[in-house]
PDB file of C-alpha atoms in Angstrom:
ATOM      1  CA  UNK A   1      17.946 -21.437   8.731  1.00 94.00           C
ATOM      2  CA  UNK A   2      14.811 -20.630   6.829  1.00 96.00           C
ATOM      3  CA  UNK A   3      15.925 -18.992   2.999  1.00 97.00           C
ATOM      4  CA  UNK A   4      13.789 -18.078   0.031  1.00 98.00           C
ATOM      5  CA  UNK A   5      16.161 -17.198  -2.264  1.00 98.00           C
ATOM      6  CA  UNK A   6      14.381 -15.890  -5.926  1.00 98.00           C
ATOM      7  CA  UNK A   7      15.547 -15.880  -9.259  1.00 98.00           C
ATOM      8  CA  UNK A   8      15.078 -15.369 -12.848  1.00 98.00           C
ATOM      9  CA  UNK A   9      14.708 -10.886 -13.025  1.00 97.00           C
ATOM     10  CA  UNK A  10      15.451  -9.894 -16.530  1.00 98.00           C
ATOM     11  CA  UNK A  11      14.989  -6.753 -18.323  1.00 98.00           C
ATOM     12  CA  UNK A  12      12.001  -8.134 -21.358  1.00 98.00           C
ATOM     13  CA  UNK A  13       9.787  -6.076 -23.299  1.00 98.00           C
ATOM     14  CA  UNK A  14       6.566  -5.416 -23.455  1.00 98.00           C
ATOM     15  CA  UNK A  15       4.488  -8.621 -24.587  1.00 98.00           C
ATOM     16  CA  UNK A  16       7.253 -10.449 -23.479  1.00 98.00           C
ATOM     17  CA  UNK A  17       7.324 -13.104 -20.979  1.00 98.00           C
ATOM     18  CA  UNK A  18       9.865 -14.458 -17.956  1.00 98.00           C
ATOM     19  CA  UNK A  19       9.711 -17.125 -15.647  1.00 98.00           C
ATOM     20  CA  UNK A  20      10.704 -16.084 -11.803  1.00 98.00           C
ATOM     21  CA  UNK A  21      11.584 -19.145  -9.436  1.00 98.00           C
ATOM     22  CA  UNK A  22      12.312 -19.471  -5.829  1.00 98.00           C
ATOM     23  CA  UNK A  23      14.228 -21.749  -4.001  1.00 98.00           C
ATOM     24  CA  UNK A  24      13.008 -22.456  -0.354  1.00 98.00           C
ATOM     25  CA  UNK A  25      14.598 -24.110   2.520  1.00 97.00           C
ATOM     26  CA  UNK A  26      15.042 -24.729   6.020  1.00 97.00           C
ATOM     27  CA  UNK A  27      11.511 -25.223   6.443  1.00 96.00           C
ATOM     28  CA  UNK A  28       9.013 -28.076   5.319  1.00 96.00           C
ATOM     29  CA  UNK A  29       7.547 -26.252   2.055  1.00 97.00           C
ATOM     30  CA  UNK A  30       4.917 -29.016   1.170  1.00 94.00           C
ATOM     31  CA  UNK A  31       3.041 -27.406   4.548  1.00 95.00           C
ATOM     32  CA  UNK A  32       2.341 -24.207   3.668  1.00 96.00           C
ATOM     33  CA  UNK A  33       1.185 -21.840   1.451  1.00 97.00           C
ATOM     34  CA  UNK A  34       3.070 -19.861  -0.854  1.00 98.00           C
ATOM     35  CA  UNK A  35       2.827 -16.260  -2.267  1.00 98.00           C
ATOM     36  CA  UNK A  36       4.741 -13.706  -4.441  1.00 98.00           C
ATOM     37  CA  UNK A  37       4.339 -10.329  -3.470  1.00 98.00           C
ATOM     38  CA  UNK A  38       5.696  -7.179  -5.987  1.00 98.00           C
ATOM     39  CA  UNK A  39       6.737  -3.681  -5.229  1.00 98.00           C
ATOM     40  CA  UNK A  40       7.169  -1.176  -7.903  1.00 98.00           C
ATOM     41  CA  UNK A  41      10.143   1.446  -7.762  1.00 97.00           C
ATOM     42  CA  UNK A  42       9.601   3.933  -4.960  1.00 96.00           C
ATOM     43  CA  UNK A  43       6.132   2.565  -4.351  1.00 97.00           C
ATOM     44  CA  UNK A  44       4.054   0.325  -2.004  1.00 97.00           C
ATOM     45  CA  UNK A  45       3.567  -3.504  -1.928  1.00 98.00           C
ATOM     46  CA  UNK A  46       0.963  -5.503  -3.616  1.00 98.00           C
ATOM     47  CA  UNK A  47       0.287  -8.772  -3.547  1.00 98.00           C
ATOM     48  CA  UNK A  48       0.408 -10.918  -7.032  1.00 98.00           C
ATOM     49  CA  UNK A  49      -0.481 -14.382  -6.258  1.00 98.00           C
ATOM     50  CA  UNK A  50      -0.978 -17.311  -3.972  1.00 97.00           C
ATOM     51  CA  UNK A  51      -0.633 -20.904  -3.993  1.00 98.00           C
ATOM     52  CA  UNK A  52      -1.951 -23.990  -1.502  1.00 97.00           C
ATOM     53  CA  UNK A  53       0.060 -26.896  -0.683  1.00 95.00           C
ATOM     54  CA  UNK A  54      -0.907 -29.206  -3.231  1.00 93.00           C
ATOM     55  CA  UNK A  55      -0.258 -26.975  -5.898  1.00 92.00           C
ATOM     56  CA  UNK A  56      -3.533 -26.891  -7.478  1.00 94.00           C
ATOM     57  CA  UNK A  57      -5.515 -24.061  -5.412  1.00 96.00           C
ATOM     58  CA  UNK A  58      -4.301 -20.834  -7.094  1.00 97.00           C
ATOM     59  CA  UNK A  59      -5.141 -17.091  -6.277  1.00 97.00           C
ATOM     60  CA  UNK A  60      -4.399 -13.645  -8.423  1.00 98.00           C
ATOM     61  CA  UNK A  61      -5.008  -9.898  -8.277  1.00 98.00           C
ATOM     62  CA  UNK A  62      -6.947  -8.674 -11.215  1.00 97.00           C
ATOM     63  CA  UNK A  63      -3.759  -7.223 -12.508  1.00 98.00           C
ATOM     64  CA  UNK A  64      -2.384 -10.095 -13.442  1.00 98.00           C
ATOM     65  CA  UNK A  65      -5.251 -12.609 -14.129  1.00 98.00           C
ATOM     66  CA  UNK A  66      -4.986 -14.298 -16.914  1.00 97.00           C
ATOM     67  CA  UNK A  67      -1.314 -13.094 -17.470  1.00 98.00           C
ATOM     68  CA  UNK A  68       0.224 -14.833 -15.155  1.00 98.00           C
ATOM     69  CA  UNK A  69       0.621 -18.373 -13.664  1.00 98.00           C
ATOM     70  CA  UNK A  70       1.605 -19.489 -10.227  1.00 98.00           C
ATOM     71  CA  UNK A  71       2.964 -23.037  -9.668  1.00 98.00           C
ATOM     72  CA  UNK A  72       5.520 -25.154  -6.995  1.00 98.00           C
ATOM     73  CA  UNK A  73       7.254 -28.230  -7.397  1.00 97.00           C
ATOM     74  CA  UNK A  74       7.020 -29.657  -3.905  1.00 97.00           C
ATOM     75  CA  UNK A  75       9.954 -32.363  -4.809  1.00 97.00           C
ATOM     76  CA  UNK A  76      12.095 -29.352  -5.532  1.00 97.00           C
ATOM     77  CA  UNK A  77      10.890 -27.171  -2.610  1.00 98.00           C
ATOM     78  CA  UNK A  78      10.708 -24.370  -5.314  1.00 98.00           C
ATOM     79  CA  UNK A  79       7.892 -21.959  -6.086  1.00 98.00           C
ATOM     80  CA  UNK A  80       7.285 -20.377  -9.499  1.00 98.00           C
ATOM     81  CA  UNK A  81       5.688 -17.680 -11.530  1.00 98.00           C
ATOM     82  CA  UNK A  82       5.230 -17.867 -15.243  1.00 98.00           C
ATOM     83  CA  UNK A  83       4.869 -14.078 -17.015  1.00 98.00           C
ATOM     84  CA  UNK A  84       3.561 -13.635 -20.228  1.00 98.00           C
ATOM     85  CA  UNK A  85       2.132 -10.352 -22.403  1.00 98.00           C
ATOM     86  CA  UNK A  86       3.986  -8.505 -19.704  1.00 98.00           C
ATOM     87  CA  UNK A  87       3.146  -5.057 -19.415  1.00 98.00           C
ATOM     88  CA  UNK A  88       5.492  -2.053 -18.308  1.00 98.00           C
ATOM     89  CA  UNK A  89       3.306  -1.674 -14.967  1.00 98.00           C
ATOM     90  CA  UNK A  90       4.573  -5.105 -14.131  1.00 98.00           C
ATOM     91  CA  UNK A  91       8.134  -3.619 -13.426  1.00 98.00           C
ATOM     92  CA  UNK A  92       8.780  -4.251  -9.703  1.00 98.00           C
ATOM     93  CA  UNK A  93      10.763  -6.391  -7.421  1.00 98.00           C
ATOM     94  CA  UNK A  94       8.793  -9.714  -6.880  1.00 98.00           C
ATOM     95  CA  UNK A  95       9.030 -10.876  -3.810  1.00 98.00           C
ATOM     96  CA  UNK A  96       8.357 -14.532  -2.744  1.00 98.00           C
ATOM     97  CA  UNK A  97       6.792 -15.013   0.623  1.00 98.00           C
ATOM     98  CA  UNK A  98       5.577 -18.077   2.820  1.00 97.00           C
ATOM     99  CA  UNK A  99       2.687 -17.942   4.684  1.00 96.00           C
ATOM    100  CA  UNK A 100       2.078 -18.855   8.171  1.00 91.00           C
ATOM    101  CA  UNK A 101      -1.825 -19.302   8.751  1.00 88.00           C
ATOM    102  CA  UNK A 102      -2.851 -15.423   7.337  1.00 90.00           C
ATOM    103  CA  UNK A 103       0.635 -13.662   7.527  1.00 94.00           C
ATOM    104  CA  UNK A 104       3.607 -13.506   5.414  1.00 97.00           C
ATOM    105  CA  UNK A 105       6.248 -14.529   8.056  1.00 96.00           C
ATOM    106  CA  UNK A 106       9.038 -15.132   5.225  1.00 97.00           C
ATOM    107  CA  UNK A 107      10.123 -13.433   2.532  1.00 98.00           C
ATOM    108  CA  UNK A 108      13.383 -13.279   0.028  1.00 98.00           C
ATOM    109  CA  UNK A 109      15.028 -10.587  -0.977  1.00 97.00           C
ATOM    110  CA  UNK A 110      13.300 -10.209  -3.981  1.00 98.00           C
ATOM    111  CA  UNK A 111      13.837 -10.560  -7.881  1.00 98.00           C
ATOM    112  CA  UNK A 112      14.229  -7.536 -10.645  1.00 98.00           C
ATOM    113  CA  UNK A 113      11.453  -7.559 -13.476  1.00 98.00           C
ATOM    114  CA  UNK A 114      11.751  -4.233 -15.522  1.00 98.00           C
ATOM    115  CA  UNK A 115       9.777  -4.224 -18.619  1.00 98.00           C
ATOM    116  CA  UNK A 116      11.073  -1.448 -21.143  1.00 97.00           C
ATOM    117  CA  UNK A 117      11.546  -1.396 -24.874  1.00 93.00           C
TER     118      UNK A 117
ATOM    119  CA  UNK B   1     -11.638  -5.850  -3.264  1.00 96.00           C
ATOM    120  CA  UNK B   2     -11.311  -4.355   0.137  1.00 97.00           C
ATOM    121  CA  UNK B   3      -9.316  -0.979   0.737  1.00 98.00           C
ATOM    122  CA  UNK B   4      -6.708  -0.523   3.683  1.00 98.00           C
ATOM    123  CA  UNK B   5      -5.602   3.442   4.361  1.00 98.00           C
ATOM    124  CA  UNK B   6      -2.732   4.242   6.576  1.00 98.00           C
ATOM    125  CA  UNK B   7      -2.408   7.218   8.263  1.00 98.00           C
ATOM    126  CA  UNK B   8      -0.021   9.170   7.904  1.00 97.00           C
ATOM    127  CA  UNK B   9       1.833   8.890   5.130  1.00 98.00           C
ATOM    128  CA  UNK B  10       4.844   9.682   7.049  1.00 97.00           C
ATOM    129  CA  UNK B  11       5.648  11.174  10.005  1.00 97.00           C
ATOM    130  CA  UNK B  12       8.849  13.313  11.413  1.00 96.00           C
ATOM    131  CA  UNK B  13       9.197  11.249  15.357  1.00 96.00           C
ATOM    132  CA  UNK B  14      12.584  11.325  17.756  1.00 95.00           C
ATOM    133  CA  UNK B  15      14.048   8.891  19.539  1.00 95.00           C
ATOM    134  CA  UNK B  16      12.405   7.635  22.243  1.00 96.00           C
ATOM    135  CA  UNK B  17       8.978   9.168  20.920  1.00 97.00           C
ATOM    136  CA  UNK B  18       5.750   6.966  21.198  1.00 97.00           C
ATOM    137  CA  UNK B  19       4.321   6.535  17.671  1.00 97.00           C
ATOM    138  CA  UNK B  20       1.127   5.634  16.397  1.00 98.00           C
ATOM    139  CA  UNK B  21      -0.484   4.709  13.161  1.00 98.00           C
ATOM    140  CA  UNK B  22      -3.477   3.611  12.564  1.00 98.00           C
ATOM    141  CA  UNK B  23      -5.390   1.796   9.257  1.00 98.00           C
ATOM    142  CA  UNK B  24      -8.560   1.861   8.069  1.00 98.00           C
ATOM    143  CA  UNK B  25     -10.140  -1.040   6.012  1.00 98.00           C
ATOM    144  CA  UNK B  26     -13.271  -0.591   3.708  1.00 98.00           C
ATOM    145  CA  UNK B  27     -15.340  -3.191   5.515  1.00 98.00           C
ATOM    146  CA  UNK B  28     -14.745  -5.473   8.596  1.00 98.00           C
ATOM    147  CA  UNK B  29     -11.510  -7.806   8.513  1.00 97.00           C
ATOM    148  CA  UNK B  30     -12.502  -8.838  12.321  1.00 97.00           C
ATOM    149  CA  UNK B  31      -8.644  -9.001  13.479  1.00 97.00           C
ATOM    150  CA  UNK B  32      -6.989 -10.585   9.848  1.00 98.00           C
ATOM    151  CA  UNK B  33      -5.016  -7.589  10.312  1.00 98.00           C
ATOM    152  CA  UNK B  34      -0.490  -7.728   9.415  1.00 98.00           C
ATOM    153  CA  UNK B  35       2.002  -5.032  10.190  1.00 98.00           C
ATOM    154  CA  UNK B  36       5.122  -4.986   8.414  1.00 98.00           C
ATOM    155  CA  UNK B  37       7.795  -3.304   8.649  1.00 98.00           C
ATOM    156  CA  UNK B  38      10.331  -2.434   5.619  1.00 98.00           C
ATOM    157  CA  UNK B  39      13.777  -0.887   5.688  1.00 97.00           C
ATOM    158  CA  UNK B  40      15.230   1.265   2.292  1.00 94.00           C
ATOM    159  CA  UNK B  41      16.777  -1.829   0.196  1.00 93.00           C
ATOM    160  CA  UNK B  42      14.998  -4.770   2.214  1.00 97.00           C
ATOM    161  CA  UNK B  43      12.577  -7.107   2.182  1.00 98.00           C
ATOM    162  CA  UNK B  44       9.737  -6.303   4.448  1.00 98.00           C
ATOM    163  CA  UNK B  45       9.324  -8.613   8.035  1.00 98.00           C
ATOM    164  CA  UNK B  46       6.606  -9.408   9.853  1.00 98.00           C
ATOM    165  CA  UNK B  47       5.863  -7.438  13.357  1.00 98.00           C
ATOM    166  CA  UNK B  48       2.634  -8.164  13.972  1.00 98.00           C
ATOM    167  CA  UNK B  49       0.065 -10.730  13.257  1.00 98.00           C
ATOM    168  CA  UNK B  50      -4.112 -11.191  13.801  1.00 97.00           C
ATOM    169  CA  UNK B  51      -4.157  -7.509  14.918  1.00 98.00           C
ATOM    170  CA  UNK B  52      -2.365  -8.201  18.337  1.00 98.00           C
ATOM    171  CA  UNK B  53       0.017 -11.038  18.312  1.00 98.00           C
ATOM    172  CA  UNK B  54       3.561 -10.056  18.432  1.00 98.00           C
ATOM    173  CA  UNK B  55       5.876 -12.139  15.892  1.00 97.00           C
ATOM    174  CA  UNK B  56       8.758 -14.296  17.636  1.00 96.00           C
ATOM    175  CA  UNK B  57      12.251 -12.305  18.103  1.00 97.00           C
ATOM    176  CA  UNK B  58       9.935  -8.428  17.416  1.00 98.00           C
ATOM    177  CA  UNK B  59      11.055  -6.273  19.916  1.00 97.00           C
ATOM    178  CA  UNK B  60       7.968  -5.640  22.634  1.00 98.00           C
ATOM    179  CA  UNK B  61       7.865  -2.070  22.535  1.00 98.00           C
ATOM    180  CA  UNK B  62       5.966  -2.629  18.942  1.00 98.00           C
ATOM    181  CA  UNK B  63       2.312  -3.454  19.888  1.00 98.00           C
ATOM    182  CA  UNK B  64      -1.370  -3.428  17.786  1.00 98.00           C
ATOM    183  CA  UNK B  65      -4.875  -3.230  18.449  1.00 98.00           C
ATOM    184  CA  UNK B  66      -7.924  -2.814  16.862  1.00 98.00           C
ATOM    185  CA  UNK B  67     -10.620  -5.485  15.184  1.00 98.00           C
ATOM    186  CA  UNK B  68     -13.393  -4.754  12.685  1.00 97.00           C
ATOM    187  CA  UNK B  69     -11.965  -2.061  11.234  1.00 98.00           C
ATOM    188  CA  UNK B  70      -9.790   0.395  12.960  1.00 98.00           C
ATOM    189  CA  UNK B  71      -6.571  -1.084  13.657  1.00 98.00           C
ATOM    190  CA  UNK B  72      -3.216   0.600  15.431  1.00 98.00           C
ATOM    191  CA  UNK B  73       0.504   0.171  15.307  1.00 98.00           C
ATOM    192  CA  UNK B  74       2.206   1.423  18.197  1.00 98.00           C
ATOM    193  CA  UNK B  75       5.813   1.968  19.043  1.00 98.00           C
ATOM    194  CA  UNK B  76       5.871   2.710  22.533  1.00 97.00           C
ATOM    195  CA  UNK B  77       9.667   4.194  22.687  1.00 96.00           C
ATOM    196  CA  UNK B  78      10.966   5.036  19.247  1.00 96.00           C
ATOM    197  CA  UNK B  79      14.966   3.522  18.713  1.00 96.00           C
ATOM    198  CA  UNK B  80      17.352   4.301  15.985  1.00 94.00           C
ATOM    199  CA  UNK B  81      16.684   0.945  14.130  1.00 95.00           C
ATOM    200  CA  UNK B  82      12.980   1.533  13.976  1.00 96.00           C
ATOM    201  CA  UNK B  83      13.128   4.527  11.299  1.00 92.00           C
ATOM    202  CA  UNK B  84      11.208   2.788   8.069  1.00 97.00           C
ATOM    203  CA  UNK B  85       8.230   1.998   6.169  1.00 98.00           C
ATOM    204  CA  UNK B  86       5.573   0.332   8.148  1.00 98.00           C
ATOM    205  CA  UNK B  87       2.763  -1.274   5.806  1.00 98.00           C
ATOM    206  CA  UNK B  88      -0.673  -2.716   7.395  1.00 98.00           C
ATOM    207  CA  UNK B  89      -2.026  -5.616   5.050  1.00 98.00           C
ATOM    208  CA  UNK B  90      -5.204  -7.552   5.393  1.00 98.00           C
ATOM    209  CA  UNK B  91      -5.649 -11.323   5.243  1.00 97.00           C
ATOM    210  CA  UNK B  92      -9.437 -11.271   5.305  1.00 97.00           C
ATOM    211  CA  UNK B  93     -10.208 -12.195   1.784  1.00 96.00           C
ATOM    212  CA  UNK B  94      -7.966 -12.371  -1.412  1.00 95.00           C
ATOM    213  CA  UNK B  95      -6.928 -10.012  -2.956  1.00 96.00           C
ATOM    214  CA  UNK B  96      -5.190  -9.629  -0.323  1.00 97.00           C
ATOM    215  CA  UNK B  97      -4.566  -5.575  -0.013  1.00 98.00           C
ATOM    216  CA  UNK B  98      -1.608  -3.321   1.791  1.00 98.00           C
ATOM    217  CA  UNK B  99      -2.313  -0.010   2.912  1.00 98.00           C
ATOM    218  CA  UNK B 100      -0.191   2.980   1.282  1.00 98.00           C
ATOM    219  CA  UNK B 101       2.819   2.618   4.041  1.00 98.00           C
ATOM    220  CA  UNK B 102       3.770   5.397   6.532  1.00 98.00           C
ATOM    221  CA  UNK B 103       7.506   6.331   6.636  1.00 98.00           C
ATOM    222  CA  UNK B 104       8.787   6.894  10.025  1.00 98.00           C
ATOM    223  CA  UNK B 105      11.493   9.260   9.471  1.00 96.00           C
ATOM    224  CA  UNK B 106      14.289  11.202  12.188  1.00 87.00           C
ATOM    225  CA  UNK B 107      13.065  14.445  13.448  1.00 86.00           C
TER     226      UNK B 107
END
């Protein structure tokens, strides 16, 4: 069975940083690409970030260029996204999603980031 | 960036109802068009892909159409489980962008 399971949510104030992982299995994750994908309380989605196969072809939304950093670890089947000078607009549940071709056919339940002081 | 705008923002349908909802993008997305649909507490799934193709295990009363840049969701005969948020999303070019969501709720 096909999991993403994500981890690392913390409540961290603003300026702060956090590291969010996600463990994938059930599927061969060195194939395809990989994306995280937030939604802020009581609002819509929007997509954060993507990453290719080899790790080295990266992707953000304006909102978070230059603040965050996507990565995987293909030997670990696990996806990550490094956080820094976090901002309270980046409270939201990140999701982490796998792609199939142009769609997001996976995705985990999702990981807590609330920024507050 | 390119701009995706559901319509409507919700929508008050009974059972067995045929609903529609269509998006809008900015500028042509040919058919890199996604529905998804997203239940209070969940992750979102994956209904439809490329405008028309119907994702394994979806139930077949959920159909889409549309290319350029009108694109429609259609749920031919509404069923208990199928009250939720339905977001459009297009893969054309990054940033990849949702539209707004329409909320299917019980008349």
């Amino acid at each position: 069975e096909l999991q993403l399971v994500e981890s690392g949510g913390a409540v961290v104030q603003p300026g702060g940083s956090l590291r969010l992982s996600c463990a994938a299995s059930g599927f061969t994750f060195d194939d395809y690409y990989m994306h995280w994908v937030r939604q802020a309380p009581g609002k819509g989605l929007e997509w954060v970030s993507l990453i290719k196969w080899d790790g080295v072809t990266t992707d953000y939304a304006d909102s978070v260029k230059g603040r965050f950093t996507i990565s995987r670890d293909n030997s670990k089947n696990s996806l990550y996204l490094q956080m820094n000078s976090l901002r309270t607009e980046d409270t939201a549940l990140y999701f982490c999603t796998k792609a199939s071709g142009d769609d997001f056919d996976y995705w985990g339940q999702g990981t807590l980031v609330t920024v507050s002081s | 960036d390119i701009q995706m705008t559901q319509s409507p923002s919700s929508l008050s349908a009974s059972v067995g109802d045929r609903v529609t909802i269509t998006c809008r993008a900015s500028q042509s997305i040919n058919t890199y068009l996604n529905w998804y649909q997203q239940k209070p507490g969940k992750a979102p799934t994956l209904l439809i892909y490329a405008a028309t193709s119907l994702q394994s295990g979806v139930p077949s009363r959920f159909s889409g159409s549309g290319s350029g840049t009108d694109f429609t969701l259609t749920i031919s005969s509404l069923q208990p489980e199928d009250f939720a948020t339905y977001y459009c999303q297009q893969s054309a070019s990054t940033p990849y962008t949702f539209g707004q969501g329409t909320r299917v709720e019980i008349k």
